[in-house]
XYZ file of N, CA and C in Angstrom:
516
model
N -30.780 15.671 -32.471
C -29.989 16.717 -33.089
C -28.887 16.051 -33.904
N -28.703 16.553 -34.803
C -27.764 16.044 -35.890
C -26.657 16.878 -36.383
N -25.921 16.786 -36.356
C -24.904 17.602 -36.765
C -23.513 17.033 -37.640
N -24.433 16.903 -39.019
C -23.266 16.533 -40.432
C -22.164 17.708 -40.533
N -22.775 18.867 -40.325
C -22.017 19.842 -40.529
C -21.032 20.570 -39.854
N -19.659 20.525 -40.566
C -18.732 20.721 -39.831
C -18.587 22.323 -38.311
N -19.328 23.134 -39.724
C -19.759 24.717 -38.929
C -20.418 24.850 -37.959
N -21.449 23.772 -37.821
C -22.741 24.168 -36.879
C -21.498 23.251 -35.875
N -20.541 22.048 -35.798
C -19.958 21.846 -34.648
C -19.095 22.825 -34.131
N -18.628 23.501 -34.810
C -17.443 24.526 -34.664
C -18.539 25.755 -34.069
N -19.567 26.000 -34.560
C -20.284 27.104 -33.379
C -20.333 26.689 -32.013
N -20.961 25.784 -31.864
C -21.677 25.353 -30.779
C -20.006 24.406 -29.957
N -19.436 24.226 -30.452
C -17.572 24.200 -29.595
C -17.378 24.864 -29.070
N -17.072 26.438 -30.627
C -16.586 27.870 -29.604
C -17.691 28.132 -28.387
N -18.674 27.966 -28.381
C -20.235 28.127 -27.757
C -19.870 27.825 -26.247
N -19.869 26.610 -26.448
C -20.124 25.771 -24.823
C -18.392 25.258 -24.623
N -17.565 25.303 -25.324
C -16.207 24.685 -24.601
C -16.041 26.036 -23.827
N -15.799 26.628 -23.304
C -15.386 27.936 -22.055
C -16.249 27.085 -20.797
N -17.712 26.990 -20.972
C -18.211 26.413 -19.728
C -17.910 25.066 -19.406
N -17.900 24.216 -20.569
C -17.317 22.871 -20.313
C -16.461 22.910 -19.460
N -15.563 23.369 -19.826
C -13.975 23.316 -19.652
C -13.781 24.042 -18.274
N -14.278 25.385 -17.343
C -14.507 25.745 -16.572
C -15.420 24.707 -15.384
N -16.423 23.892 -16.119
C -17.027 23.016 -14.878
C -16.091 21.871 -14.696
N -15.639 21.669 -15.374
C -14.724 20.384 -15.697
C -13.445 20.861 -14.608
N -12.645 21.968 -14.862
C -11.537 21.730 -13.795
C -11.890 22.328 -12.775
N -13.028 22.917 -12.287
C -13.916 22.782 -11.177
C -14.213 21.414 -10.220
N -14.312 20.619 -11.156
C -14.509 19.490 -10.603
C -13.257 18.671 -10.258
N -12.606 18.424 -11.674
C -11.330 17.480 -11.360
C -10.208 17.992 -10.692
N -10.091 19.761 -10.443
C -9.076 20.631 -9.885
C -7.245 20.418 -10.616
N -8.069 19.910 -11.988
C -6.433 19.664 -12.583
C -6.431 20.232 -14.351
N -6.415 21.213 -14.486
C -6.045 22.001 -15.652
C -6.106 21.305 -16.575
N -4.503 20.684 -16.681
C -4.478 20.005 -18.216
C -5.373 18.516 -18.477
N -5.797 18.248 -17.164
C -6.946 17.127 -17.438
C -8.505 17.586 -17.706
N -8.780 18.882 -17.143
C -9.746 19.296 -18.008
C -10.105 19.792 -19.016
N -8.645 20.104 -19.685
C -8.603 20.043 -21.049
C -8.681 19.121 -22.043
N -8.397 17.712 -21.194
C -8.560 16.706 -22.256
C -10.022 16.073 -22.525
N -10.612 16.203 -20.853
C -11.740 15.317 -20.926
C -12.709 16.102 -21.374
N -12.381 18.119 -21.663
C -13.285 18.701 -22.453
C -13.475 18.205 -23.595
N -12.130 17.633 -24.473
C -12.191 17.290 -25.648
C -12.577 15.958 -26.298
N -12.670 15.176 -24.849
C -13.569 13.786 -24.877
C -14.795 14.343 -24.713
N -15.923 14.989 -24.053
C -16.786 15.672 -24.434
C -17.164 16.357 -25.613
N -16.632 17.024 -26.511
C -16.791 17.206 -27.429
C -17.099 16.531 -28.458
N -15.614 14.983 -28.393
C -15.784 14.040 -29.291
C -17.616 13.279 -29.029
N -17.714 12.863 -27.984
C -18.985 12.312 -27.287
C -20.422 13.247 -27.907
N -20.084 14.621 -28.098
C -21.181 15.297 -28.744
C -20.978 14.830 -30.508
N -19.929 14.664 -31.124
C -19.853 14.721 -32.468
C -20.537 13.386 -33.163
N -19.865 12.249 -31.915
C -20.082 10.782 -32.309
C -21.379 10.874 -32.252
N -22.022 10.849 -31.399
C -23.567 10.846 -30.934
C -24.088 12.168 -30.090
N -25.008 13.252 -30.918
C -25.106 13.895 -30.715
C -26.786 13.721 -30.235
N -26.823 14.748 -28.882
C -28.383 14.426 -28.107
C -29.760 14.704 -29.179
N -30.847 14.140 -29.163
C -31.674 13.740 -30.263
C -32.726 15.141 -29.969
N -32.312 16.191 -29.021
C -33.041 17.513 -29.354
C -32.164 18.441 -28.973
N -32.147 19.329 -30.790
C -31.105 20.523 -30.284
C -31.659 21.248 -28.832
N -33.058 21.810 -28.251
C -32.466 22.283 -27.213
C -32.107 21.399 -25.566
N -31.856 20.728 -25.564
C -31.442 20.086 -24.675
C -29.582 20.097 -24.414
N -29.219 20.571 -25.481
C -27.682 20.576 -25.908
C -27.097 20.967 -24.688
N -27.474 22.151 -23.632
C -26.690 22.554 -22.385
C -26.738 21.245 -21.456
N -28.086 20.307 -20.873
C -28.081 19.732 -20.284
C -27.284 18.510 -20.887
N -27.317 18.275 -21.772
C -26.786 16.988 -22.026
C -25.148 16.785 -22.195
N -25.141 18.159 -22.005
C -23.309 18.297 -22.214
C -22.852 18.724 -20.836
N -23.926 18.839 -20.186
C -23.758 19.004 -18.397
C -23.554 17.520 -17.355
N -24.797 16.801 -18.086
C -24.515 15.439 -17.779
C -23.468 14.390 -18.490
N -23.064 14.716 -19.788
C -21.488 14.345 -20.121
C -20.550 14.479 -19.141
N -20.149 15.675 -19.002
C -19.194 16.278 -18.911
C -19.454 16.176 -17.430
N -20.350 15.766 -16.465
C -20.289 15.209 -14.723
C -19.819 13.632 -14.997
N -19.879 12.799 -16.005
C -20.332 11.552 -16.102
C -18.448 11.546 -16.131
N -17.961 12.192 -17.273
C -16.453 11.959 -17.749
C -15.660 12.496 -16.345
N -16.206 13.136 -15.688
C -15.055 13.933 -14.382
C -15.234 13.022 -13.489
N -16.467 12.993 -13.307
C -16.417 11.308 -12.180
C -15.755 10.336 -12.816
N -15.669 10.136 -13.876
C -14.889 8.486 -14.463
C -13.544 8.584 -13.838
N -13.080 9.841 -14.458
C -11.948 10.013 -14.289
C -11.510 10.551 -13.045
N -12.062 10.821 -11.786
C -11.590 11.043 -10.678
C -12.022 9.424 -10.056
N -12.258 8.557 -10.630
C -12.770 7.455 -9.786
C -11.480 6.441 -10.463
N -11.245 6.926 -11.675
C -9.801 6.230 -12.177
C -8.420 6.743 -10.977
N -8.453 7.704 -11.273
C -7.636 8.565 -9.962
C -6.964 8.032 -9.079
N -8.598 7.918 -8.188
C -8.845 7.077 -6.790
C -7.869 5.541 -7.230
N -8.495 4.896 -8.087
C -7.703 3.809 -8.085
C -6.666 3.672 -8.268
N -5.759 4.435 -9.223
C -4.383 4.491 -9.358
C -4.121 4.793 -8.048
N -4.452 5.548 -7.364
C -3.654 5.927 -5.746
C -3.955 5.071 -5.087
N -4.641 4.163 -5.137
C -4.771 3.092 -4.136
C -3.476 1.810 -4.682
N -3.953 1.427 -5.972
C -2.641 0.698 -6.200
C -1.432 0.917 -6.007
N -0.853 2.261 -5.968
C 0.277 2.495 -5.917
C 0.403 2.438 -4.649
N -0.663 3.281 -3.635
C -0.158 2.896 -2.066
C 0.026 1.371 -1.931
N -1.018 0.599 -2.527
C -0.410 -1.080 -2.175
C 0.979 -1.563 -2.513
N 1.433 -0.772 -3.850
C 2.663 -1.423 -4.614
C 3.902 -0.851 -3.540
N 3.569 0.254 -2.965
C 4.259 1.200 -1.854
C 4.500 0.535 -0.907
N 3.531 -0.908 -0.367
C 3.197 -0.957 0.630
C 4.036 -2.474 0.489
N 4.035 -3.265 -0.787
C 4.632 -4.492 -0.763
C 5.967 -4.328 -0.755
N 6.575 -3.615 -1.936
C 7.607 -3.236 -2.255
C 8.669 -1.926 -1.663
N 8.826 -1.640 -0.512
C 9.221 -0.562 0.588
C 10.230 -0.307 -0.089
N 10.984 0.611 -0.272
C 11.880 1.232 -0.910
C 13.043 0.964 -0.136
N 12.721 1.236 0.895
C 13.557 1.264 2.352
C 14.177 -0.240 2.628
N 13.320 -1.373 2.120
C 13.795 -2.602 3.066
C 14.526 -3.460 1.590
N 15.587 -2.723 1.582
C 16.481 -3.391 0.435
C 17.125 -5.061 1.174
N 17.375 -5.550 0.104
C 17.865 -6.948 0.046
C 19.128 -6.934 1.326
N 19.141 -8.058 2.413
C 20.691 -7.832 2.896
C 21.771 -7.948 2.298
N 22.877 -6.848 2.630
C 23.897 -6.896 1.618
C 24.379 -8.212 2.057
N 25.854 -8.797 1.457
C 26.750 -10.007 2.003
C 27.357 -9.841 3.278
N 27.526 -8.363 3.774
C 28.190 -8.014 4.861
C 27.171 -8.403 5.755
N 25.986 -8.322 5.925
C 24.966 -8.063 6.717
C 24.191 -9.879 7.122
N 24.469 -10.589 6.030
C 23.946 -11.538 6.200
C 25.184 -12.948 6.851
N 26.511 -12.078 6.491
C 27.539 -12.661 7.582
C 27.695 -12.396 8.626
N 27.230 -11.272 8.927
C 26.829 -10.887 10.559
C 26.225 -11.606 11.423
N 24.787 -11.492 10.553
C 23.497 -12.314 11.142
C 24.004 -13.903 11.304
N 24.944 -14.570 10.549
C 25.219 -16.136 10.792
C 25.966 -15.660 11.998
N 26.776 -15.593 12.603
C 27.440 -14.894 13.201
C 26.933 -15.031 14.308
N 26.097 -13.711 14.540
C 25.350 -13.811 15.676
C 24.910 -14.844 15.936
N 24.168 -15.957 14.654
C 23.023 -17.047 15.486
C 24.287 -18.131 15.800
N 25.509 -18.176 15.364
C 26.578 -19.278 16.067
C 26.615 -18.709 17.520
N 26.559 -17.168 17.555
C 26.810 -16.916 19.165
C 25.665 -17.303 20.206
N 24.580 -17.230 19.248
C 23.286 -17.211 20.337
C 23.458 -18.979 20.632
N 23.783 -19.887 19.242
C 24.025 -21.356 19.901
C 25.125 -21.880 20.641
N 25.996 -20.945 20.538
C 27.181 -21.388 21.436
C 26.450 -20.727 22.958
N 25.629 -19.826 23.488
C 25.423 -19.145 24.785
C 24.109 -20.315 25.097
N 23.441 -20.565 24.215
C 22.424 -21.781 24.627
C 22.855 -22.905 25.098
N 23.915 -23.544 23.894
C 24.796 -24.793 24.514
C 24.776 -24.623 25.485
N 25.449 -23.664 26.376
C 26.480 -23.353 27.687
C 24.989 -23.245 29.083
N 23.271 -23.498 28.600
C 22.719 -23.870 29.338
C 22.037 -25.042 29.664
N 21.624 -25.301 31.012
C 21.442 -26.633 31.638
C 20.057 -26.861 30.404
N 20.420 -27.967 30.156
C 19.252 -28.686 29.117
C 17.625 -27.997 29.001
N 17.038 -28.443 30.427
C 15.645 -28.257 30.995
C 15.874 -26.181 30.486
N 16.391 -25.759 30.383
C 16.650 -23.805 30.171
C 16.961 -23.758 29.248
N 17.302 -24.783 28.338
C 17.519 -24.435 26.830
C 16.109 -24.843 25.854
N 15.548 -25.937 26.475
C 14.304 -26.747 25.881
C 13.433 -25.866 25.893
N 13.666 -24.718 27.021
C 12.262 -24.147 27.409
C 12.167 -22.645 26.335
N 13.531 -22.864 26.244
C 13.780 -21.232 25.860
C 13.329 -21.467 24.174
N 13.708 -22.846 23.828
C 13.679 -22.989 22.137
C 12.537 -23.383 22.219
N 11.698 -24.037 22.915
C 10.502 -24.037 22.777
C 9.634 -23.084 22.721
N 9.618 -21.913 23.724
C 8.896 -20.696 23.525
C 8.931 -19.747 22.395
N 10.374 -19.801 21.800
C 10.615 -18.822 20.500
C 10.327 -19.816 19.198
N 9.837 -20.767 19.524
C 9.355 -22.234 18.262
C 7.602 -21.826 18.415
N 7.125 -20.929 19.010
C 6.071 -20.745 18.932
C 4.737 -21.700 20.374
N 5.698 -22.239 20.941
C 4.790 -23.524 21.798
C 4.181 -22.264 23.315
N 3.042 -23.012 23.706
C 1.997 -22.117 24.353
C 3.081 -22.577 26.075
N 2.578 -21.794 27.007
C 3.139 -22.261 28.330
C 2.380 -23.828 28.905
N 1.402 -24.201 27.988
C 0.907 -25.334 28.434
C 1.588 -26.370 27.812
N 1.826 -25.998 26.071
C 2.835 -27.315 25.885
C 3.993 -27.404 26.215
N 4.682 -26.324 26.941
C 6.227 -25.906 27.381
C 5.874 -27.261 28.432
N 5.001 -27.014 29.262
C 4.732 -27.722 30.566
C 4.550 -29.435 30.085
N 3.941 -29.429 29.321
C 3.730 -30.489 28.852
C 4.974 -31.519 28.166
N 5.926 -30.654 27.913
C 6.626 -31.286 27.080
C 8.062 -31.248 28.182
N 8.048 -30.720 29.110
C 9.302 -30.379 29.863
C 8.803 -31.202 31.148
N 7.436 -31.545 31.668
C 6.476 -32.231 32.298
C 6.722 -31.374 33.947
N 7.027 -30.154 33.544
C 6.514 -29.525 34.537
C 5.147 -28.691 35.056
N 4.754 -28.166 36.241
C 3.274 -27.502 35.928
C 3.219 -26.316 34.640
N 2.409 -26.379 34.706
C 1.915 -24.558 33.806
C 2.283 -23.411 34.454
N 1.904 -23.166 35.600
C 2.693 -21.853 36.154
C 3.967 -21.833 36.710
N 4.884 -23.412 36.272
C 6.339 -22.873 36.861
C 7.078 -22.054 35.476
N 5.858 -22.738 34.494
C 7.009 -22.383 33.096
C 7.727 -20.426 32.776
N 6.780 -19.603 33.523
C 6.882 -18.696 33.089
C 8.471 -18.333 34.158
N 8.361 -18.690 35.617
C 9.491 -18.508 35.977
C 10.593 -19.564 35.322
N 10.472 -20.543 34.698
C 11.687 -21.344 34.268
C 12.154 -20.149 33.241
N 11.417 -19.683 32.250
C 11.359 -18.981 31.382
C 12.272 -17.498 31.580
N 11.834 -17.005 32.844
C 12.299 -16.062 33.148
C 14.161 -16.104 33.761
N 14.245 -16.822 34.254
C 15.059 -17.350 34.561
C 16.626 -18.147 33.552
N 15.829 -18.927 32.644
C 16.816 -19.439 31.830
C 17.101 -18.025 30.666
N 16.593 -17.095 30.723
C 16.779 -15.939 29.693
C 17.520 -15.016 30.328
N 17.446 -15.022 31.788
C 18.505 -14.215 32.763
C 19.674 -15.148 32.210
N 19.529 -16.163 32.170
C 21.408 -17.658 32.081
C 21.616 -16.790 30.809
N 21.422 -16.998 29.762
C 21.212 -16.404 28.602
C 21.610 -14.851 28.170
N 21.118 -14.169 28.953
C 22.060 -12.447 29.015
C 23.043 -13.100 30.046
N 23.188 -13.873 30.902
C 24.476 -13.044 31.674
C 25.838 -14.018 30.650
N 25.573 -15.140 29.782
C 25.941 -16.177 28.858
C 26.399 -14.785 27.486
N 25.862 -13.836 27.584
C 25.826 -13.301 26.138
C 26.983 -11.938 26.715
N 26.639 -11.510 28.059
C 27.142 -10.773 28.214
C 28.261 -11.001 28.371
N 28.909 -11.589 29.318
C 30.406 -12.576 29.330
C 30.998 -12.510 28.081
N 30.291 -13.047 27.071
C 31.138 -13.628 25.616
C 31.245 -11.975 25.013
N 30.534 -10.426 24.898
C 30.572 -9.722 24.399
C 31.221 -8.761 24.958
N 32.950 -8.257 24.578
C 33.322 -7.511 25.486
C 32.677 -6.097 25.586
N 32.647 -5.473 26.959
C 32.070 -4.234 27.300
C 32.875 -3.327 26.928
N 32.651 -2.084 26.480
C 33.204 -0.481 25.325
C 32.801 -0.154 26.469
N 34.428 0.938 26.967
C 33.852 2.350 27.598
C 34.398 3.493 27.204
């Protein structure tokens, strides 16, 4: 089908754009986008028009499924990127202010001044466990068994709150 002529496109527009345009935000459920991708359909009939006039309903049926899927599959992806960009960039976890990051020094002078203040073997064990080391290399490296480490452990972190509590006066 060929269509040089400006009239015979302008029939067959007024013709089939109502159903286009009706299956179209049927599908995509968004108005002013099925107004556009009607009119990318249209263009798609003008550029290359199907090679038998009667086939014209189907072939502007299978357009016009082909352009709503593109574009709901574009969609999909924009919402996925943005949940990722959502997901790196948290809105919520702003930079520490200067107040916040003098705090935090702060605190870690207190946590090394309350460590100092324990017996060696309860400090090794304690910086060793929060350094990531397993209860076997705790043992290994402190050259005690494997199952005393968890009570050394337990124990030098009791020295440690009652070390933290002392230094922090109690609010009533």
């Amino acid at each position: 089908m060929e269509i040089p002529e400006s009239e015979i496109f302008k029939t067959i527009f007024y013709e089939h754009y109502p159903v286009v345009r009706r299956k179209l935000t049927a599908l995509v459920r968004d108005e002013s986008a099925a107004d556009d991708l009607a009119q990318e359909v249209f263009l798609r009939l003008y550029r290359n028009p199907p090679d038998d006039p009667a086939a014209l309903g189907a072939w502007l049926h299978r357009v016009l499924t082909r352009i709503g899927y593109d574009y709901l599959d574009k969609k999909a992806r924009e919402r996925r990127l943005q949940n990722k960009q959502e997901q790196l960039y948290d809105a919520s976890e702003s930079p520490p202010s200067g107040e916040e990051i003098i705090i935090s020094k702060l605190d870690q002078e207190d946590v090394h001044v309350w460590l100092n203040e324990l017996p060696e073997r309860d400090r090794q064990a304690l910086l060793l466990r929060y350094s990531g080391y397993s209860y076997v290399e705790i043992a290994g490296e402190l050259g005690v068994r494997p199952p005393v480490v968890g009570t050394l452990l337990h124990r030098a972190t009791e020295k440690l709150r009652q070390n933290a509590t002392k230094a922090i006066p109690q609010t009533k």
